[in-house]
Short mmCIF file of C-alpha atoms in Angstrom, two decimals:
data_model
loop_
_atom_site.label_atom_id
_atom_site.label_comp_id
_atom_site.label_asym_id
_atom_site.label_seq_id
_atom_site.Cartn_x
_atom_site.Cartn_y
_atom_site.Cartn_z
CA MET A 1 71.82 125.99 -161.74
CA LYS A 2 68.57 125.89 -163.70
CA ARG A 3 70.01 128.16 -166.35
CA VAL A 4 73.03 125.89 -166.75
CA ILE A 5 70.76 122.85 -167.22
CA VAL A 6 68.59 124.63 -169.79
CA ILE A 7 71.62 125.85 -171.73
CA GLY A 8 73.21 122.39 -171.61
CA VAL A 9 70.08 120.69 -172.90
CA ALA A 10 69.63 123.34 -175.61
CA VAL A 11 73.22 122.95 -176.81
CA ALA A 12 72.92 119.14 -176.85
CA LEU A 13 69.65 119.30 -178.83
CA LEU A 14 71.14 121.82 -181.25
CA ALA A 15 74.22 119.65 -181.84
CA LEU A 16 72.02 116.59 -182.39
CA GLY A 17 69.86 118.54 -184.83
CA VAL A 18 72.89 119.74 -186.82
CA ILE A 19 74.24 116.17 -187.04
CA VAL A 20 70.88 114.78 -188.21
CA VAL A 21 70.33 117.55 -190.78
CA ARG A 22 73.86 117.19 -192.17
CA ALA A 23 73.44 113.41 -192.46
CA VAL A 24 70.09 113.76 -194.24
CA VAL A 25 71.35 116.49 -196.61
CA SER A 26 74.51 114.56 -197.46
CA SER A 27 72.55 111.36 -198.03
CA SER A 28 69.94 113.03 -200.23
CA ASP A 29 72.68 114.85 -202.20
CA ALA A 30 74.39 111.54 -202.98
CA ARG A 31 71.14 109.85 -204.01
CA GLY A 32 70.28 112.86 -206.13
CA PHE A 33 73.41 112.77 -208.29
CA PRO A 34 72.36 109.87 -210.56
CA ALA A 35 68.77 111.13 -210.75
CA ARG A 36 69.93 114.62 -211.71
CA ALA A 37 72.21 113.15 -214.35
CA ALA A 38 69.31 111.12 -215.74
CA ALA A 39 67.13 114.25 -215.76
CA GLY A 40 69.68 116.04 -217.94
CA GLU A 41 70.75 118.57 -215.31
CA ARG A 42 74.46 117.82 -215.86
CA PRO A 43 75.43 117.78 -212.17
CA ALA A 44 79.13 118.04 -211.33
CA ALA A 45 80.54 114.63 -210.50
CA PRO A 46 81.78 114.26 -206.90
CA ALA A 47 85.56 114.54 -206.63
CA PHE A 48 87.75 111.52 -205.94
CA ASP A 49 91.37 110.44 -205.84
CA LEU A 50 91.84 106.67 -205.90
CA GLU A 51 94.73 104.26 -206.10
CA THR A 52 94.92 102.12 -209.22
CA LEU A 53 93.89 98.50 -208.77
CA ASP A 54 97.43 97.31 -209.42
CA GLY A 55 98.70 99.75 -206.80
CA THR A 56 101.12 101.49 -209.15
CA GLY A 57 99.57 104.96 -209.17
CA SER A 58 96.39 106.93 -208.70
CA VAL A 59 93.65 108.59 -210.72
CA SER A 60 91.70 111.63 -209.57
CA SER A 61 88.59 113.34 -210.87
CA ALA A 62 90.84 116.23 -211.96
CA ASP A 63 92.67 113.83 -214.30
CA LEU A 64 89.42 113.30 -216.22
CA ARG A 65 88.90 116.99 -216.93
CA GLY A 66 89.32 118.02 -220.55
CA SER A 67 88.10 114.72 -221.95
CA VAL A 68 84.82 112.90 -222.19
CA ALA A 69 84.94 110.15 -219.58
CA VAL A 70 83.07 106.90 -219.06
CA VAL A 71 83.10 105.97 -215.37
CA ASN A 72 81.98 102.42 -214.65
CA PHE A 73 81.35 101.15 -211.08
CA TRP A 74 81.73 97.38 -210.70
CA ALA A 75 82.53 94.60 -208.27
CA SER A 76 83.88 91.11 -208.89
CA TRP A 77 81.03 89.36 -207.04
CA CYS A 78 78.41 91.11 -209.19
CA ASP A 79 77.07 88.75 -211.87
CA PRO A 80 75.82 91.46 -214.29
CA CYS A 81 79.31 93.01 -214.10
CA LYS A 82 80.67 89.76 -215.55
CA ASP A 83 78.37 90.15 -218.54
CA GLU A 84 79.23 93.81 -218.93
CA ALA A 85 83.03 93.68 -218.57
CA PRO A 86 83.76 92.33 -222.09
CA LEU A 87 81.40 94.92 -223.59
CA ILE A 88 83.09 97.81 -221.79
CA GLU A 89 86.49 96.50 -222.84
CA ASP A 90 85.36 96.31 -226.50
CA LEU A 91 83.93 99.83 -226.38
CA TRP A 92 87.14 101.11 -224.81
CA ARG A 93 89.12 99.64 -227.70
CA THR A 94 86.78 100.82 -230.48
CA ASP A 95 85.22 104.04 -229.18
CA GLY A 96 87.34 105.02 -226.21
CA GLU A 97 91.06 105.03 -226.76
CA PRO A 98 90.95 105.88 -230.51
CA GLN A 99 88.68 108.90 -229.90
CA GLY A 100 90.43 110.17 -226.79
CA VAL A 101 87.55 109.18 -224.53
CA VAL A 102 88.74 108.20 -221.07
CA PHE A 103 87.37 104.97 -219.62
CA LEU A 104 87.71 104.38 -215.90
CA GLY A 105 86.55 101.33 -213.95
CA ILE A 106 85.98 101.89 -210.24
CA ASP A 107 85.98 98.66 -208.30
CA THR A 108 84.16 99.08 -205.01
CA GLN A 109 82.95 97.09 -201.99
CA ASP A 110 85.14 94.25 -203.12
CA LEU A 111 88.16 92.24 -202.09
CA ARG A 112 91.22 93.65 -203.82
CA GLU A 113 92.55 90.21 -204.78
CA ASP A 114 89.17 89.24 -206.27
CA ALA A 115 89.09 92.46 -208.29
CA ARG A 116 92.58 91.84 -209.69
CA ALA A 117 91.61 88.29 -210.65
CA PHE A 118 88.44 89.64 -212.31
CA ALA A 119 90.43 92.17 -214.37
CA GLU A 120 92.79 89.43 -215.49
CA THR A 121 90.00 86.98 -216.32
CA TYR A 122 88.21 89.49 -218.54
CA GLY A 123 91.41 91.02 -219.95
CA LEU A 124 90.51 94.57 -218.91
CA THR A 125 93.03 97.04 -220.29
CA TYR A 126 91.37 100.37 -219.49
CA PRO A 127 92.37 102.14 -216.24
CA LEU A 128 91.00 100.55 -213.09
CA VAL A 129 91.00 102.07 -209.62
CA TYR A 130 90.09 100.64 -206.25
CA ASP A 131 87.50 102.39 -204.06
CA GLU A 132 88.67 101.21 -200.63
CA GLY A 133 85.81 101.35 -198.16
CA GLY A 134 83.30 102.34 -200.86
CA ALA A 135 83.31 106.06 -200.03
CA VAL A 136 83.38 107.18 -203.68
CA ALA A 137 80.51 104.86 -204.65
CA ARG A 138 78.46 106.33 -201.80
CA ALA A 139 79.35 109.89 -202.82
CA TRP A 140 78.21 109.15 -206.37
CA GLY A 141 74.97 107.60 -205.09
CA VAL A 142 75.73 104.18 -206.54
CA GLY A 143 73.14 101.78 -205.16
CA ALA A 144 73.60 98.68 -207.31
CA PHE A 145 76.15 97.25 -209.69
CA PRO A 146 77.07 97.89 -212.35
CA GLU A 147 76.40 101.61 -212.80
CA THR A 148 77.98 103.81 -215.44
CA PHE A 149 78.23 107.58 -215.81
CA VAL A 150 79.34 109.56 -218.85
CA LEU A 151 81.01 112.88 -218.03
CA ASP A 152 81.59 115.84 -220.30
CA PRO A 153 85.04 117.54 -220.43
CA GLU A 154 84.00 119.81 -217.54
CA GLY A 155 83.35 116.80 -215.30
CA ARG A 156 79.56 117.03 -215.43
CA ALA A 157 77.45 113.93 -215.79
CA VAL A 158 75.49 113.83 -219.05
CA ALA A 159 74.21 110.28 -218.68
CA TRP A 160 73.67 107.59 -216.07
CA PHE A 161 73.23 103.91 -216.80
CA PRO A 162 71.94 101.79 -213.93
CA GLY A 163 72.64 98.16 -214.79
CA VAL A 164 74.44 96.77 -217.81
CA VAL A 165 75.12 99.33 -220.54
CA THR A 166 74.33 98.79 -224.20
CA ALA A 167 76.84 99.71 -226.89
CA GLU A 168 74.27 101.94 -228.61
CA GLY A 169 73.31 103.74 -225.41
CA LEU A 170 76.90 104.36 -224.39
CA ARG A 171 77.89 105.57 -227.86
CA ALA A 172 74.96 108.00 -227.90
CA ALA A 173 75.94 109.36 -224.47
CA ILE A 174 79.57 109.76 -225.53
CA ALA A 175 78.43 111.64 -228.66
CA LYS A 176 76.22 113.88 -226.52
CA ALA A 177 79.10 114.64 -224.14
CA GLN A 178 81.42 115.37 -227.08
CA ALA A 179 78.86 117.67 -228.71
CA GLY A 180 78.43 119.57 -225.45
CA GLY A 181 74.69 119.48 -225.77
CA MET B 1 124.82 56.51 -189.40
CA ILE B 2 121.76 54.56 -188.21
CA ARG B 3 121.80 56.51 -184.99
CA ARG B 4 121.83 59.79 -186.94
CA LEU B 5 118.90 58.66 -189.10
CA ALA B 6 116.96 57.65 -186.02
CA LEU B 7 117.66 61.04 -184.47
CA LEU B 8 116.51 62.78 -187.66
CA ALA B 9 113.31 60.68 -187.72
CA LEU B 10 112.69 61.60 -184.10
CA LEU B 11 113.14 65.29 -184.86
CA VAL B 12 110.76 65.08 -187.83
CA ALA B 13 108.19 63.31 -185.66
CA LEU B 14 108.50 66.02 -183.03
CA VAL B 15 108.27 68.88 -185.52
CA ALA B 16 105.44 67.46 -187.66
CA PRO B 17 102.61 67.92 -185.15
CA THR B 18 103.68 71.53 -184.56
CA GLY B 19 103.56 72.19 -188.31
CA SER B 20 100.05 70.79 -188.62
CA LEU B 21 98.91 72.74 -185.56
CA ALA B 22 99.89 75.98 -187.31
CA ALA B 23 97.10 75.39 -189.86
CA GLU B 24 94.49 74.56 -187.26
CA PRO B 25 91.56 76.99 -187.39
CA GLN B 26 92.06 79.64 -184.72
CA PHE B 27 88.46 80.75 -184.43
CA ARG B 28 84.90 79.74 -185.26
CA MET B 29 83.06 81.14 -188.27
CA SER B 30 80.01 81.95 -186.17
CA ASP B 31 82.10 84.14 -183.86
CA ILE B 32 83.65 86.33 -186.53
CA GLU B 33 80.51 86.53 -188.70
CA SER B 34 78.60 88.19 -185.89
CA GLU B 35 81.33 90.81 -185.56
CA LEU B 36 81.38 91.86 -189.22
CA MET B 37 79.05 93.81 -191.47
CA CYS B 38 78.00 93.04 -195.02
CA PRO B 39 79.32 96.09 -196.96
CA THR B 40 76.51 96.11 -199.50
CA CYS B 41 73.45 95.45 -197.33
CA GLN B 42 74.33 97.24 -194.07
CA SER B 43 73.37 94.24 -191.97
CA ARG B 44 75.52 91.85 -189.99
CA LEU B 45 77.41 89.30 -192.04
CA ASP B 46 75.72 86.37 -190.31
CA MET B 47 72.34 87.79 -191.34
CA SER B 48 73.20 88.48 -194.96
CA HIS B 49 73.12 86.25 -198.01
CA SER B 50 74.10 88.83 -200.61
CA PRO B 51 76.77 87.87 -203.16
CA ALA B 52 79.28 90.17 -201.46
CA ALA B 53 78.57 88.57 -198.08
CA ASP B 54 78.95 85.08 -199.55
CA ARG B 55 82.30 86.05 -201.04
CA ILE B 56 83.51 87.51 -197.75
CA ARG B 57 82.47 84.32 -195.94
CA ALA B 58 84.44 82.26 -198.47
CA PHE B 59 87.47 84.54 -197.97
CA ILE B 60 87.25 84.12 -194.20
CA GLU B 61 86.94 80.34 -194.47
CA GLU B 62 89.96 80.15 -196.79
CA ARG B 63 92.07 82.16 -194.34
CA ARG B 64 90.70 80.23 -191.35
CA GLN B 65 91.84 76.97 -192.91
CA LEU B 66 95.26 78.51 -193.42
CA GLY B 67 95.49 79.15 -189.69
CA TRP B 68 94.99 82.91 -189.72
CA THR B 69 93.85 84.46 -186.46
CA GLU B 70 90.53 86.28 -186.17
CA GLN B 71 92.36 89.59 -185.88
CA GLU B 72 94.45 88.93 -189.00
CA VAL B 73 91.29 88.23 -190.99
CA LYS B 74 89.62 91.35 -189.65
CA ASP B 75 92.67 93.46 -190.51
CA ALA B 76 92.65 92.12 -194.07
CA LEU B 77 88.96 92.93 -194.48
CA VAL B 78 89.36 96.42 -193.00
CA ALA B 79 92.20 97.04 -195.48
CA ASP B 80 89.78 96.40 -198.36
CA PHE B 81 86.38 97.47 -197.07
CA GLY B 82 87.38 100.08 -194.49
CA PRO B 83 86.49 100.11 -190.77
CA ALA B 84 82.76 100.06 -191.60
CA VAL B 85 83.09 96.31 -192.18
CA LEU B 86 83.44 95.91 -188.41
CA ALA B 87 80.13 95.58 -186.57
CA ALA B 88 81.60 97.45 -183.60
CA PRO B 89 83.95 100.36 -184.33
CA PRO B 90 87.49 100.02 -182.94
CA ALA B 91 87.95 101.65 -179.53
CA GLU B 92 90.70 103.93 -180.85
CA GLY B 93 91.00 107.06 -182.97
CA PHE B 94 87.69 108.32 -184.36
CA GLY B 95 86.03 104.98 -183.51
CA LEU B 96 86.47 105.87 -179.85
CA VAL B 97 83.81 108.56 -180.32
CA ALA B 98 81.20 105.87 -180.96
CA TRP B 99 82.02 104.33 -177.58
CA LEU B 100 82.37 107.58 -175.62
CA VAL B 101 79.30 109.43 -176.89
CA PRO B 102 76.72 106.95 -175.50
CA LEU B 103 78.67 106.78 -172.21
CA LEU B 104 78.81 110.56 -171.94
CA ALA B 105 75.15 110.80 -172.90
CA VAL B 106 74.15 108.43 -170.08
CA VAL B 107 76.38 110.16 -167.51
CA GLY B 108 75.29 113.60 -168.69
CA GLY B 109 71.61 112.60 -168.72
CA MET B 110 71.84 111.26 -165.17
CA ALA B 111 73.62 114.43 -164.01
CA ILE B 112 70.91 116.60 -165.58
CA LEU B 113 68.16 114.45 -164.04
CA ILE B 114 69.72 114.52 -160.57
CA GLY B 115 70.29 118.27 -160.83
CA ALA B 116 66.74 118.90 -162.00
CA VAL B 117 65.21 116.81 -159.21
CA ALA B 118 67.37 118.57 -156.61
CA LEU B 119 66.31 121.94 -158.00
CA TRP B 120 62.61 121.08 -157.99
CA ARG B 121 62.76 119.77 -154.43
CA ARG B 122 64.50 122.91 -153.27
CA ARG B 123 62.08 125.23 -155.05
CA SER B 124 58.78 123.40 -154.37
CA PRO B 125 56.60 125.28 -151.76
CA PRO B 126 56.15 123.71 -148.30
CA VAL B 127 53.07 121.49 -147.99
CA PRO B 128 50.31 123.30 -145.99
CA ALA B 129 49.81 121.79 -142.51
CA ALA B 130 46.01 121.54 -142.93
CA VAL B 131 46.40 119.45 -146.12
CA GLY B 132 49.17 117.17 -144.93
CA ALA B 133 48.74 114.41 -142.38
CA ALA B 134 49.03 115.56 -138.78
CA PRO B 135 52.06 114.26 -136.95
CA ALA B 136 51.32 111.28 -134.74
CA GLY B 137 50.07 112.36 -131.35
CA ALA B 138 49.43 115.97 -132.43
CA ALA B 139 46.14 117.48 -131.34
CA ALA B 140 43.63 118.33 -134.08
CA ASP B 141 42.10 121.79 -134.42
CA PRO B 142 39.07 121.83 -131.98
CA ALA B 143 37.06 124.05 -134.32
CA ILE B 144 37.48 121.61 -137.22
CA GLU B 145 36.66 118.66 -134.94
CA ALA B 146 33.45 120.41 -133.83
CA ARG B 147 32.43 121.04 -137.45
CA ILE B 148 33.10 117.40 -138.41
CA ASP B 149 31.04 116.17 -135.42
CA ALA B 150 28.16 118.47 -136.35
CA ALA B 151 28.25 117.30 -139.97
CA LEU B 152 28.25 113.64 -138.93
CA ALA B 153 25.33 114.23 -136.50
CA ALA B 154 23.34 115.96 -139.26
CA LEU B 155 24.04 113.00 -141.55
CA ASP B 156 22.82 110.54 -138.88
CA ASP B 157 19.61 112.60 -138.38
CA ALA B 158 18.97 112.64 -142.10
CA GLU B 159 19.33 108.84 -142.31
CA ARG B 160 16.81 108.33 -139.49
#
């Protein structure tokens, strides 16, 4: 009887410990992704597969491979995102599409109808996907909006921009990703 | 003709209140706000004033005025924000785990406690008769009584 109790308690404690450790490791990994990108470590971007905001298709992280990619996290209720949206759209038209650089807007923690209205208001023409439930934003360690990552053709982050990007900063990051160095 | 018009007017009068009732709010804001989470601040919606929480409140109020039920509003929010927007997980699927684990933990903990107490009681050595209280009416050991009397007498002598 005593042995059964001891084994039961030990198993329960072990299971609890595994759950806690996994939660801590997963949380610290997610928080570490932007910091590692900022430190120049070129961490691999977490994988994703999201439905487009208009619901007509999907975009996955694999689709970005082979091209430099600018991944912008935004939400319609975020005021700085309203300032940034026209800038991102302009950069997409001047530095993105003509140079084969993929731009992707990930709308997260947002009402879908609000996000669609936002895209229409600001005339966004680059691909937009919807992060239902915010799982991808969490996996990427996004803590505030907007946040932007620039990925090299291998899907590794070469730059991280917390807050509104500047045209100069984004161009420099794109050039760095294109140069591979 | 007049009779038909009167009948039509009567029908309209009967139907009109039903139509307006359909847009009557079906729930109170305070009730649903306490059952939802703010997706950006991880606190309950009624305790959050973040921009996202404000927008969700506005969305709820718009739907409430349209006569949506509380469940319809919750379903719409879960479709966009995922089940984490609910303060309490649904008692189905994986959400059931959140309800069962605490219940099992309490039941399991009580079972372990009861088992442990039973084990300790069974294994604990019998209390020595000399240490425990003598049963009522039982005679004390004469030798011990004699020693106690002698000790008390010596104490009395010392006090005198």
